[in-house]
Amino acid sequence: DAKTTQPTSMDCAEGRAANLPCNHSTISGNEYVYWYRQIHSQGPQYIIHGLKNNETNEMASLIITEDRKSSTLILPHATLRDTAVYYCIVKVIQGAQKLVFGQGTRLTINP
Amino acid sequence: ETGVTQSPTHLIKTRGQQVTLRCSSQSGHNTVSWYQQALGQGPQFIFQYYREEENGRGNFPPRFSGLQFPNYSSELNVNALELDDSALYLCASSLNMGLKETQYFGPGTRLLVL
């Protein structure tokens, strides 16, 4: 599985959009980009995933660059409850299913 | 929220003991993966079970073993506990079928080895 690079920490004001970048320059054609988040001491929560098109769901939007070497997770209106560690993971969709977690980005939403 | 449950929530053991952790997968899911998360680190893949067979293993010693039952629930067993086994143990369930392989995590079991 390709490796990802994320900033260690980020801050965002409550009510503003939080944009979390991820670099995955060695991603292969059959690897998807997944985002999870983990609120303190809880299990990771699935947010969204995509292959090459932008994706949106009720939690967030995922923007993947055309060359697929980087992506951005967007939380459109951040709340205090969005404070968490956010993990960007690339994974082959079939076959080996293990998720390889890095250190993630610690996002703090400030009032 | 995910329908994945784990028991117990917390556990304290002493070095050398054995422990069994349990996971019930989300309804309709046939695959369970186990992860270990040490304090301050991201989760590390231990192994995965699909249709009662081990379907991949991470870099963990043989004293970490598992089972999956016909109802797709799963157990993680750790023998000869060491202090470094203190961690949050997470299970995740998924449906092994093409594009629907998103893993959904349970709340975890926090194990403390003294």
Coordinates of N, CA and C in Angstrom, one line a residue:
Chain A
D1 N 0.8 -1.2 0.0 CA 0.0 0.0 0.0 C 0.9 1.3 0.0
A2 N 0.4 2.3 -0.8 CA 1.2 3.5 -0.8 C 1.2 4.2 0.5
K3 N 2.2 5.0 0.8 CA 2.3 5.7 2.0 C 1.7 7.1 1.8
T4 N 1.2 7.7 2.9 CA 0.6 9.0 2.9 C 1.4 9.9 3.8
T5 N 1.3 11.2 3.5 CA 1.9 12.3 4.3 C 0.9 13.3 4.7
Q6 N 0.8 13.6 6.0 CA -0.2 14.5 6.5 C 0.5 15.5 7.5
P7 N 0.0 16.7 7.6 CA 0.5 17.6 8.6 C 0.2 17.0 10.0
T8 N 1.1 17.3 10.9 CA 0.9 16.7 12.3 C -0.3 17.3 13.0
S9 N -0.5 18.6 12.8 CA -1.6 19.2 13.5 C -2.2 20.4 12.7
M10 N -3.4 20.8 12.9 CA -4.1 21.9 12.3 C -5.1 22.5 13.3
D11 N -5.3 23.8 13.1 CA -6.4 24.4 13.9 C -7.4 25.0 12.9
C12 N -8.7 25.1 13.4 CA -9.7 25.7 12.5 C -10.7 26.3 13.5
A13 N -11.3 27.5 13.1 CA -12.3 28.1 13.9 C -13.6 27.4 13.7
E14 N -14.4 27.4 14.7 CA -15.7 26.8 14.7 C -16.6 27.5 13.6
G15 N -17.3 26.8 12.8 CA -18.2 27.4 11.8 C -17.5 27.6 10.4
R16 N -16.1 27.5 10.4 CA -15.4 27.6 9.2 C -15.2 26.3 8.6
A17 N -14.8 26.3 7.3 CA -14.4 25.0 6.6 C -13.1 24.6 7.1
A18 N -13.0 23.3 7.4 CA -11.6 22.7 7.7 C -11.2 21.9 6.5
N19 N -10.0 22.3 6.0 CA -9.4 21.6 4.8 C -8.2 20.8 5.2
L20 N -8.2 19.5 5.2 CA -7.1 18.7 5.6 C -6.5 18.1 4.4
P21 N -5.2 18.4 4.2 CA -4.5 17.9 3.0 C -3.8 16.5 3.3
C22 N -3.6 15.8 2.2 CA -2.9 14.5 2.3 C -2.1 14.3 1.0
N23 N -0.9 13.9 1.1 CA 0.0 13.6 0.0 C 0.1 12.1 -0.1
H24 N -0.2 11.6 -1.4 CA 0.0 10.2 -1.6 C 0.6 10.0 -3.0
S25 N 1.8 10.5 -3.2 CA 2.4 10.6 -4.5 C 2.7 9.3 -5.1
T26 N 2.8 8.2 -4.4 CA 3.1 6.9 -4.9 C 1.9 6.0 -5.1
I27 N 0.7 6.6 -5.1 CA -0.5 5.8 -5.2 C -0.6 5.1 -6.5
S28 N -1.2 3.9 -6.5 CA -1.3 3.1 -7.7 C -2.7 3.2 -8.2
G29 N -2.9 2.8 -9.5 CA -4.2 3.0 -10.1 C -5.3 2.2 -9.5
N30 N -5.0 1.2 -8.8 CA -6.1 0.4 -8.1 C -6.2 0.7 -6.6
E31 N -5.7 1.8 -6.2 CA -5.8 2.2 -4.8 C -6.7 3.3 -4.6
Y32 N -7.6 3.1 -3.6 CA -8.5 4.2 -3.2 C -7.9 5.0 -2.1
V33 N -8.5 6.2 -1.9 CA -8.1 7.1 -0.8 C -9.3 7.0 0.2
Y34 N -8.9 6.7 1.4 CA -9.9 6.6 2.5 C -9.5 7.6 3.6
W35 N -10.6 8.1 4.2 CA -10.4 9.0 5.4 C -11.2 8.4 6.5
Y36 N -10.5 8.4 7.7 CA -11.1 8.0 8.9 C -10.8 9.1 9.9
R37 N -11.5 9.2 11.0 CA -11.2 10.0 12.1 C -11.3 9.3 13.4
Q38 N -10.6 9.7 14.4 CA -10.6 9.1 15.7 C -10.7 10.1 16.8
I39 N -11.9 10.2 17.4 CA -12.1 11.0 18.6 C -11.5 10.3 19.8
H40 N -10.9 11.0 20.7 CA -10.1 10.5 21.8 C -10.7 9.2 22.4
S41 N -9.8 8.2 22.3 CA -10.1 6.9 23.0 C -11.3 6.1 22.4
Q42 N -11.8 6.6 21.2 CA -12.9 5.8 20.6 C -12.3 5.1 19.4
G43 N -13.1 4.2 18.8 CA -12.7 3.5 17.6 C -12.7 4.5 16.4
P44 N -11.8 4.3 15.4 CA -11.9 5.1 14.2 C -13.2 5.1 13.5
Q45 N -13.6 6.3 13.0 CA -14.9 6.5 12.3 C -14.6 6.7 10.9
Y46 N -15.3 5.9 10.0 CA -15.2 6.0 8.6 C -15.8 7.4 8.2
I47 N -15.1 8.1 7.3 CA -15.7 9.4 6.8 C -16.1 9.2 5.4
I48 N -15.2 8.9 4.5 CA -15.4 9.0 3.1 C -14.3 8.3 2.3
H49 N -14.5 7.8 1.1 CA -13.4 7.3 0.3 C -13.7 7.6 -1.2
G50 N -12.7 7.6 -2.0 CA -12.8 7.8 -3.4 C -11.7 7.3 -4.2
L51 N -11.9 7.2 -5.5 CA -10.8 6.7 -6.4 C -10.2 7.8 -7.2
K52 N -11.0 8.5 -8.0 CA -10.4 9.7 -8.7 C -11.4 10.8 -8.9
N53 N -12.7 10.6 -8.7 CA -13.6 11.6 -8.8 C -13.8 12.2 -7.4
N54 N -14.3 13.5 -7.3 CA -14.6 14.1 -6.1 C -15.8 13.4 -5.5
E55 N -15.8 13.3 -4.2 CA -16.9 12.6 -3.5 C -17.5 13.5 -2.4
T56 N -18.8 13.4 -2.1 CA -19.4 14.2 -1.1 C -20.4 13.3 -0.4
N57 N -20.4 13.4 1.0 CA -21.5 12.7 1.7 C -21.9 13.7 2.8
E58 N -22.7 13.1 3.7 CA -23.3 14.0 4.8 C -22.2 14.5 5.8
M59 N -21.1 13.9 5.8 CA -20.0 14.3 6.7 C -19.0 15.2 6.1
A60 N -18.6 15.0 4.8 CA -17.5 15.7 4.3 C -17.5 15.6 2.8
S61 N -16.5 16.3 2.2 CA -16.2 16.2 0.8 C -14.8 15.8 0.6
L62 N -14.5 15.0 -0.4 CA -13.2 14.6 -0.7 C -12.8 15.1 -2.1
I63 N -11.7 15.9 -2.2 CA -11.2 16.4 -3.4 C -9.9 15.7 -3.8
I64 N -9.9 15.0 -4.9 CA -8.7 14.3 -5.3 C -8.1 15.0 -6.6
T65 N -6.8 15.3 -6.6 CA -6.3 16.0 -7.7 C -6.3 15.1 -8.9
E66 N -6.2 15.7 -10.1 CA -6.3 14.9 -11.3 C -5.2 13.8 -11.4
D67 N -4.0 14.1 -11.0 CA -2.9 13.1 -11.0 C -3.0 12.2 -9.9
R68 N -4.0 12.3 -9.0 CA -4.2 11.5 -7.8 C -3.1 11.4 -6.8
K69 N -2.2 12.4 -6.9 CA -1.0 12.3 -6.0 C -1.3 13.0 -4.6
S70 N -2.5 13.7 -4.6 CA -2.8 14.3 -3.3 C -4.3 14.5 -3.2
S71 N -4.8 14.7 -2.0 CA -6.3 14.9 -1.8 C -6.5 15.8 -0.6
T72 N -7.7 16.3 -0.5 CA -8.1 17.2 0.5 C -9.4 16.8 1.1
L73 N -9.5 16.6 2.4 CA -10.8 16.4 3.0 C -11.3 17.7 3.5
I74 N -12.6 18.0 3.2 CA -13.2 19.2 3.6 C -14.4 19.0 4.5
L75 N -14.3 19.5 5.7 CA -15.4 19.6 6.6 C -16.1 21.0 6.5
P76 N -17.2 21.1 5.9 CA -17.7 22.4 5.4 C -18.0 23.4 6.5
H77 N -18.5 22.9 7.6 CA -18.8 23.8 8.7 C -18.4 23.2 10.0
A78 N -17.1 23.3 10.4 CA -16.6 22.6 11.5 C -17.2 22.9 12.8
T79 N -17.5 21.9 13.6 CA -18.0 22.1 15.0 C -17.0 21.6 16.0
L80 N -17.2 21.9 17.3 CA -16.2 21.5 18.3 C -16.1 19.9 18.3
R81 N -17.2 19.3 17.9 CA -17.2 17.8 17.9 C -16.4 17.2 16.8
D82 N -15.9 18.0 15.9 CA -15.0 17.6 14.8 C -13.6 17.5 15.3
T83 N -13.3 17.9 16.5 CA -11.9 17.8 17.0 C -11.6 16.4 17.1
A84 N -10.5 15.9 16.4 CA -10.2 14.5 16.3 C -8.8 14.4 15.6
V85 N -8.3 13.1 15.6 CA -7.2 12.8 14.7 C -7.8 12.3 13.4
Y86 N -7.3 12.8 12.3 CA -7.8 12.4 11.0 C -6.8 11.7 10.2
Y87 N -7.1 10.5 9.7 CA -6.2 9.6 9.0 C -6.6 9.5 7.6
C88 N -5.6 9.7 6.7 CA -5.7 9.5 5.3 C -5.0 8.2 5.0
I89 N -5.7 7.3 4.3 CA -5.1 6.0 4.0 C -5.4 5.6 2.6
V90 N -4.4 5.0 1.9 CA -4.7 4.5 0.6 C -4.7 3.0 0.6
K91 N -5.6 2.4 -0.1 CA -5.8 1.0 0.1 C -6.3 0.4 -1.2
V92 N -5.8 -0.8 -1.6 CA -6.3 -1.5 -2.7 C -7.7 -2.0 -2.3
I93 N -8.7 -1.8 -3.2 CA -10.1 -2.1 -2.8 C -10.4 -3.6 -2.7
Q94 N -9.6 -4.4 -3.3 CA -9.9 -5.8 -3.3 C -8.6 -6.6 -2.8
G95 N -8.8 -7.8 -2.4 CA -7.7 -8.6 -1.9 C -7.4 -8.2 -0.5
A96 N -6.1 -8.0 -0.2 CA -5.7 -7.6 1.1 C -6.4 -6.4 1.6
Q97 N -7.0 -6.5 2.8 CA -7.9 -5.4 3.2 C -7.4 -4.6 4.4
K98 N -6.1 -4.8 4.7 CA -5.6 -4.1 5.9 C -5.5 -2.6 5.7
L99 N -5.8 -1.9 6.7 CA -5.7 -0.4 6.7 C -4.3 -0.1 7.3
V100 N -3.5 0.7 6.6 CA -2.2 1.1 7.2 C -2.3 2.5 7.6
F101 N -2.4 2.7 9.0 CA -2.6 4.0 9.5 C -1.2 4.7 9.8
G102 N -1.1 5.9 9.4 CA 0.1 6.7 9.8 C -0.2 7.4 11.1
Q103 N 0.4 8.6 11.3 CA 0.2 9.3 12.5 C -1.0 10.2 12.4
G104 N -1.5 10.5 11.2 CA -2.7 11.4 11.1 C -2.4 12.8 11.4
T105 N -3.5 13.6 11.2 CA -3.5 15.0 11.5 C -4.4 15.3 12.7
R106 N -3.9 15.9 13.7 CA -4.7 16.3 14.9 C -5.3 17.6 14.6
L107 N -6.6 17.6 14.4 CA -7.4 18.8 14.1 C -8.1 19.3 15.3
T108 N -7.8 20.5 15.6 CA -8.5 21.2 16.8 C -9.4 22.3 16.3
I109 N -10.7 22.2 16.7 CA -11.6 23.2 16.3 C -11.7 24.1 17.5
N110 N -11.5 25.4 17.3 CA -11.5 26.4 18.3 C -12.8 27.2 18.3
P111 N -13.4 27.5 19.5 CA -14.6 28.3 19.6 C -14.4 29.7 19.2
Chain B
E1 N -23.0 3.0 17.0 CA -23.3 3.6 15.8 C -23.0 2.7 14.6
T2 N -21.9 2.0 14.6 CA -21.5 1.2 13.5 C -22.1 -0.2 13.6
G3 N -22.7 -0.6 14.7 CA -23.2 -1.9 14.8 C -22.1 -2.9 15.2
V4 N -20.9 -2.5 15.4 CA -19.8 -3.4 15.8 C -19.6 -3.2 17.3
T5 N -19.7 -4.3 18.0 CA -19.5 -4.3 19.4 C -18.3 -5.1 19.9
Q6 N -17.8 -4.7 21.0 CA -16.6 -5.4 21.5 C -16.7 -5.5 23.0
S7 N -16.2 -6.6 23.5 CA -16.2 -6.8 25.0 C -15.0 -7.5 25.4
P8 N -14.5 -7.3 26.6 CA -15.0 -6.2 27.5 C -14.5 -4.8 27.1
T9 N -15.0 -3.8 27.7 CA -14.5 -2.4 27.4 C -13.1 -2.1 27.9
H10 N -12.9 -2.6 29.1 CA -11.6 -2.5 29.8 C -11.2 -3.8 30.4
L11 N -9.9 -4.0 30.6 CA -9.4 -5.2 31.1 C -8.0 -5.0 31.7
I12 N -7.8 -5.6 32.9 CA -6.5 -5.5 33.5 C -6.0 -6.9 33.7
K13 N -4.8 -7.2 33.2 CA -4.1 -8.5 33.4 C -2.7 -8.3 33.9
T14 N -2.1 -9.4 34.3 CA -0.7 -9.3 34.7 C 0.1 -10.1 33.7
R15 N 1.4 -9.7 33.7 CA 2.3 -10.3 32.7 C 2.3 -11.8 32.8
G16 N 2.3 -12.5 31.6 CA 2.3 -13.9 31.6 C 0.9 -14.5 31.5
Q17 N -0.1 -13.8 31.8 CA -1.5 -14.3 31.7 C -1.9 -14.3 30.2
Q18 N -3.1 -14.9 30.0 CA -3.7 -15.0 28.7 C -5.0 -14.2 28.7
V19 N -5.4 -13.6 27.5 CA -6.6 -12.8 27.5 C -7.4 -13.2 26.2
T20 N -8.7 -13.1 26.3 CA -9.6 -13.3 25.1 C -10.4 -12.0 25.0
L21 N -10.4 -11.4 23.8 CA -11.2 -10.3 23.5 C -12.2 -10.7 22.4
R22 N -13.4 -10.1 22.5 CA -14.5 -10.5 21.6 C -15.0 -9.4 20.8
C23 N -15.5 -9.7 19.6 CA -16.0 -8.7 18.6 C -17.2 -9.3 17.9
S24 N -18.3 -8.6 17.9 CA -19.5 -8.9 17.1 C -19.5 -8.0 15.9
S25 N -19.6 -8.5 14.7 CA -19.5 -7.7 13.5 C -20.9 -7.1 13.2
Q26 N -20.9 -6.1 12.3 CA -22.1 -5.5 11.8 C -22.9 -6.5 11.0
S27 N -24.2 -6.5 11.2 CA -25.1 -7.4 10.5 C -24.8 -7.4 9.0
G28 N -24.6 -8.6 8.4 CA -24.4 -8.7 7.0 C -22.9 -8.7 6.6
H29 N -22.1 -8.4 7.6 CA -20.6 -8.4 7.3 C -20.0 -9.8 7.5
N30 N -19.0 -10.2 6.7 CA -18.5 -11.5 6.8 C -17.0 -11.5 7.1
T31 N -16.4 -10.3 7.3 CA -15.0 -10.2 7.5 C -14.7 -9.3 8.8
V32 N -13.8 -9.8 9.6 CA -13.4 -9.1 10.8 C -11.9 -8.9 10.8
S33 N -11.5 -7.7 11.0 CA -10.0 -7.3 11.1 C -9.8 -6.9 12.6
W34 N -8.6 -7.2 13.1 CA -8.2 -6.7 14.4 C -7.0 -5.8 14.3
Y35 N -7.0 -4.8 15.1 CA -5.9 -3.8 15.2 C -5.5 -3.6 16.6
Q36 N -4.2 -3.3 16.8 CA -3.7 -2.9 18.1 C -3.2 -1.4 18.0
Q37 N -3.7 -0.6 19.0 CA -3.3 0.8 19.0 C -2.6 1.2 20.3
A38 N -1.3 1.3 20.3 CA -0.6 1.8 21.4 C -0.8 3.3 21.6
L39 N -0.6 3.7 22.8 CA -0.9 5.1 23.2 C -0.1 6.1 22.3
G40 N -0.8 7.0 21.7 CA -0.1 8.0 20.8 C 0.2 7.5 19.4
Q41 N -0.1 6.3 19.1 CA 0.2 5.8 17.8 C -1.1 5.5 17.0
G42 N -1.0 5.3 15.7 CA -2.1 4.9 14.9 C -2.3 3.4 15.0
P43 N -3.5 2.9 14.7 CA -3.7 1.4 14.8 C -2.8 0.6 13.9
Q44 N -2.4 -0.5 14.4 CA -1.6 -1.5 13.6 C -2.3 -2.7 13.4
F45 N -2.3 -3.2 12.1 CA -3.1 -4.4 11.7 C -2.5 -5.6 12.3
I46 N -3.3 -6.4 13.0 CA -2.9 -7.7 13.6 C -3.2 -8.8 12.6
F47 N -4.5 -9.1 12.3 CA -4.9 -10.1 11.3 C -6.3 -9.8 10.9
Q48 N -6.7 -10.6 9.9 CA -8.1 -10.5 9.4 C -8.7 -11.9 9.3
Y49 N -10.0 -12.1 9.5 CA -10.6 -13.3 9.3 C -11.8 -13.1 8.3
Y50 N -11.9 -14.1 7.4 CA -12.9 -14.0 6.3 C -13.4 -15.5 6.3
R51 N -14.7 -15.6 6.5 CA -15.4 -16.9 6.4 C -14.6 -17.9 7.3
E52 N -14.3 -17.6 8.5 CA -13.7 -18.4 9.5 C -12.2 -18.8 9.2
E53 N -11.6 -18.2 8.2 CA -10.2 -18.5 7.9 C -9.4 -17.2 8.0
E54 N -8.1 -17.3 8.5 CA -7.2 -16.2 8.6 C -6.9 -15.7 7.1
N55 N -7.1 -14.4 6.9 CA -7.0 -13.9 5.5 C -6.0 -12.8 5.5
G56 N -4.8 -12.9 6.1 CA -3.8 -11.9 6.2 C -3.4 -11.6 7.6
R57 N -2.1 -11.4 7.8 CA -1.6 -11.2 9.1 C -0.6 -10.1 9.1
G58 N -0.5 -9.3 10.1 CA 0.5 -8.2 10.2 C 1.7 -8.8 11.0
N59 N 2.6 -7.9 11.4 CA 3.8 -8.3 12.0 C 3.7 -8.5 13.5
F60 N 2.9 -9.5 13.9 CA 2.7 -9.8 15.3 C 3.0 -11.3 15.5
P61 N 3.6 -11.6 16.7 CA 4.0 -13.0 17.0 C 2.9 -14.0 17.1
P62 N 3.2 -15.3 17.0 CA 2.2 -16.3 17.0 C 1.3 -16.3 18.3
R63 N 1.8 -15.7 19.4 CA 1.0 -15.7 20.6 C -0.3 -14.9 20.5
F64 N -0.3 -14.1 19.4 CA -1.6 -13.4 19.0 C -2.3 -14.4 18.0
S65 N -3.5 -14.8 18.4 CA -4.2 -15.7 17.6 C -5.7 -15.3 17.6
G66 N -6.4 -15.9 16.6 CA -7.8 -15.5 16.5 C -8.7 -16.6 16.1
L67 N -10.0 -16.3 16.1 CA -11.0 -17.2 15.6 C -12.1 -16.4 15.0
Q68 N -12.8 -17.0 14.0 CA -14.0 -16.4 13.6 C -15.1 -17.5 13.6
F69 N -16.3 -17.2 14.0 CA -17.3 -18.2 14.2 C -18.3 -18.1 13.0
P70 N -19.1 -19.1 12.9 CA -20.1 -19.2 11.7 C -21.0 -17.9 11.7
N71 N -21.2 -17.3 12.8 CA -22.1 -16.0 12.7 C -21.2 -14.8 12.5
Y72 N -19.9 -15.0 12.2 CA -18.9 -14.0 11.8 C -18.4 -13.2 13.0
S73 N -18.9 -13.5 14.2 CA -18.2 -12.9 15.3 C -16.8 -13.4 15.4
S74 N -16.0 -12.8 16.2 CA -14.6 -13.1 16.3 C -14.0 -13.0 17.7
E75 N -12.9 -13.7 17.9 CA -12.1 -13.5 19.1 C -10.7 -13.3 18.8
L76 N -10.1 -12.5 19.7 CA -8.6 -12.3 19.6 C -8.1 -12.9 20.9
N77 N -7.1 -13.8 20.8 CA -6.5 -14.3 22.0 C -5.0 -13.9 22.0
V78 N -4.6 -13.5 23.2 CA -3.2 -13.2 23.4 C -2.6 -14.0 24.5
N79 N -1.6 -14.8 24.3 CA -1.0 -15.6 25.3 C 0.3 -15.0 25.8
A80 N 0.7 -15.4 27.0 CA 1.9 -14.9 27.6 C 2.0 -13.4 27.5
L81 N 1.1 -12.7 28.1 CA 1.0 -11.3 28.0 C 2.3 -10.6 28.4
E82 N 2.7 -9.6 27.7 CA 3.8 -8.7 28.0 C 3.4 -7.3 28.3
L83 N 4.2 -6.6 29.0 CA 3.8 -5.2 29.3 C 3.5 -4.4 28.1
D84 N 4.2 -4.6 27.0 CA 4.0 -3.8 25.8 C 2.7 -4.2 25.1
D85 N 2.0 -5.2 25.5 CA 0.7 -5.5 24.9 C -0.4 -4.6 25.5
S86 N 0.0 -3.8 26.4 CA -1.0 -2.8 26.9 C -1.3 -1.8 25.7
A87 N -2.6 -1.8 25.4 CA -3.0 -1.0 24.2 C -4.6 -1.0 24.1
L88 N -5.0 -0.3 23.1 CA -6.4 -0.3 22.7 C -6.5 -1.3 21.6
Y89 N -7.4 -2.3 21.7 CA -7.6 -3.4 20.7 C -8.9 -3.1 20.0
L90 N -8.8 -2.9 18.7 CA -9.9 -2.6 17.9 C -10.3 -3.7 16.9
C91 N -11.5 -3.9 16.7 CA -11.9 -4.8 15.6 C -12.8 -4.0 14.6
A92 N -12.7 -4.4 13.4 CA -13.4 -3.7 12.3 C -14.1 -4.8 11.5
S93 N -15.4 -4.5 11.1 CA -16.0 -5.5 10.3 C -16.2 -4.9 8.9
S94 N -16.3 -5.8 7.9 CA -16.6 -5.3 6.5 C -17.2 -6.5 5.7
L95 N -17.7 -6.1 4.6 CA -18.3 -7.1 3.7 C -17.3 -7.3 2.5
N96 N -16.7 -8.5 2.5 CA -15.7 -8.8 1.5 C -16.4 -9.0 0.1
M97 N -16.7 -7.9 -0.6 CA -17.4 -8.1 -1.8 C -17.2 -6.8 -2.7
G98 N -16.1 -6.8 -3.5 CA -15.9 -5.7 -4.4 C -15.8 -4.4 -3.7
L99 N -16.6 -3.4 -4.2 CA -16.4 -2.0 -3.7 C -17.0 -1.8 -2.4
K100 N -17.6 -2.8 -1.7 CA -18.2 -2.6 -0.4 C -17.3 -3.1 0.7
E101 N -16.0 -2.8 0.6 CA -15.1 -3.3 1.5 C -14.7 -2.3 2.6
T102 N -15.5 -1.3 2.8 CA -15.2 -0.3 3.9 C -15.2 -1.0 5.2
Q103 N -14.2 -0.7 6.1 CA -14.2 -1.3 7.4 C -14.8 -0.3 8.4
Y104 N -15.6 -0.9 9.3 CA -16.3 -0.1 10.3 C -15.8 -0.6 11.7
F105 N -15.4 0.3 12.5 CA -14.7 -0.1 13.7 C -15.7 -0.1 14.9
G106 N -15.4 -1.0 15.9 CA -16.0 -1.0 17.1 C -15.3 0.0 18.1
P107 N -15.8 0.1 19.3 CA -15.3 1.1 20.3 C -14.0 0.7 20.9
G108 N -13.6 -0.6 20.8 CA -12.3 -1.0 21.3 C -12.4 -1.6 22.7
T109 N -11.4 -2.4 23.0 CA -11.1 -2.9 24.3 C -9.8 -2.4 24.8
R110 N -9.8 -1.7 25.9 CA -8.5 -1.2 26.5 C -7.9 -2.2 27.4
L111 N -6.8 -2.7 27.1 CA -6.1 -3.7 27.9 C -4.9 -3.1 28.6
L112 N -4.8 -3.3 29.9 CA -3.6 -2.9 30.6 C -3.0 -4.1 31.2
V113 N -1.7 -4.3 30.9 CA -0.9 -5.4 31.5 C 0.1 -4.9 32.5
L114 N -0.1 -5.4 33.7 CA 0.8 -5.0 34.8 C 1.9 -6.0 35.2

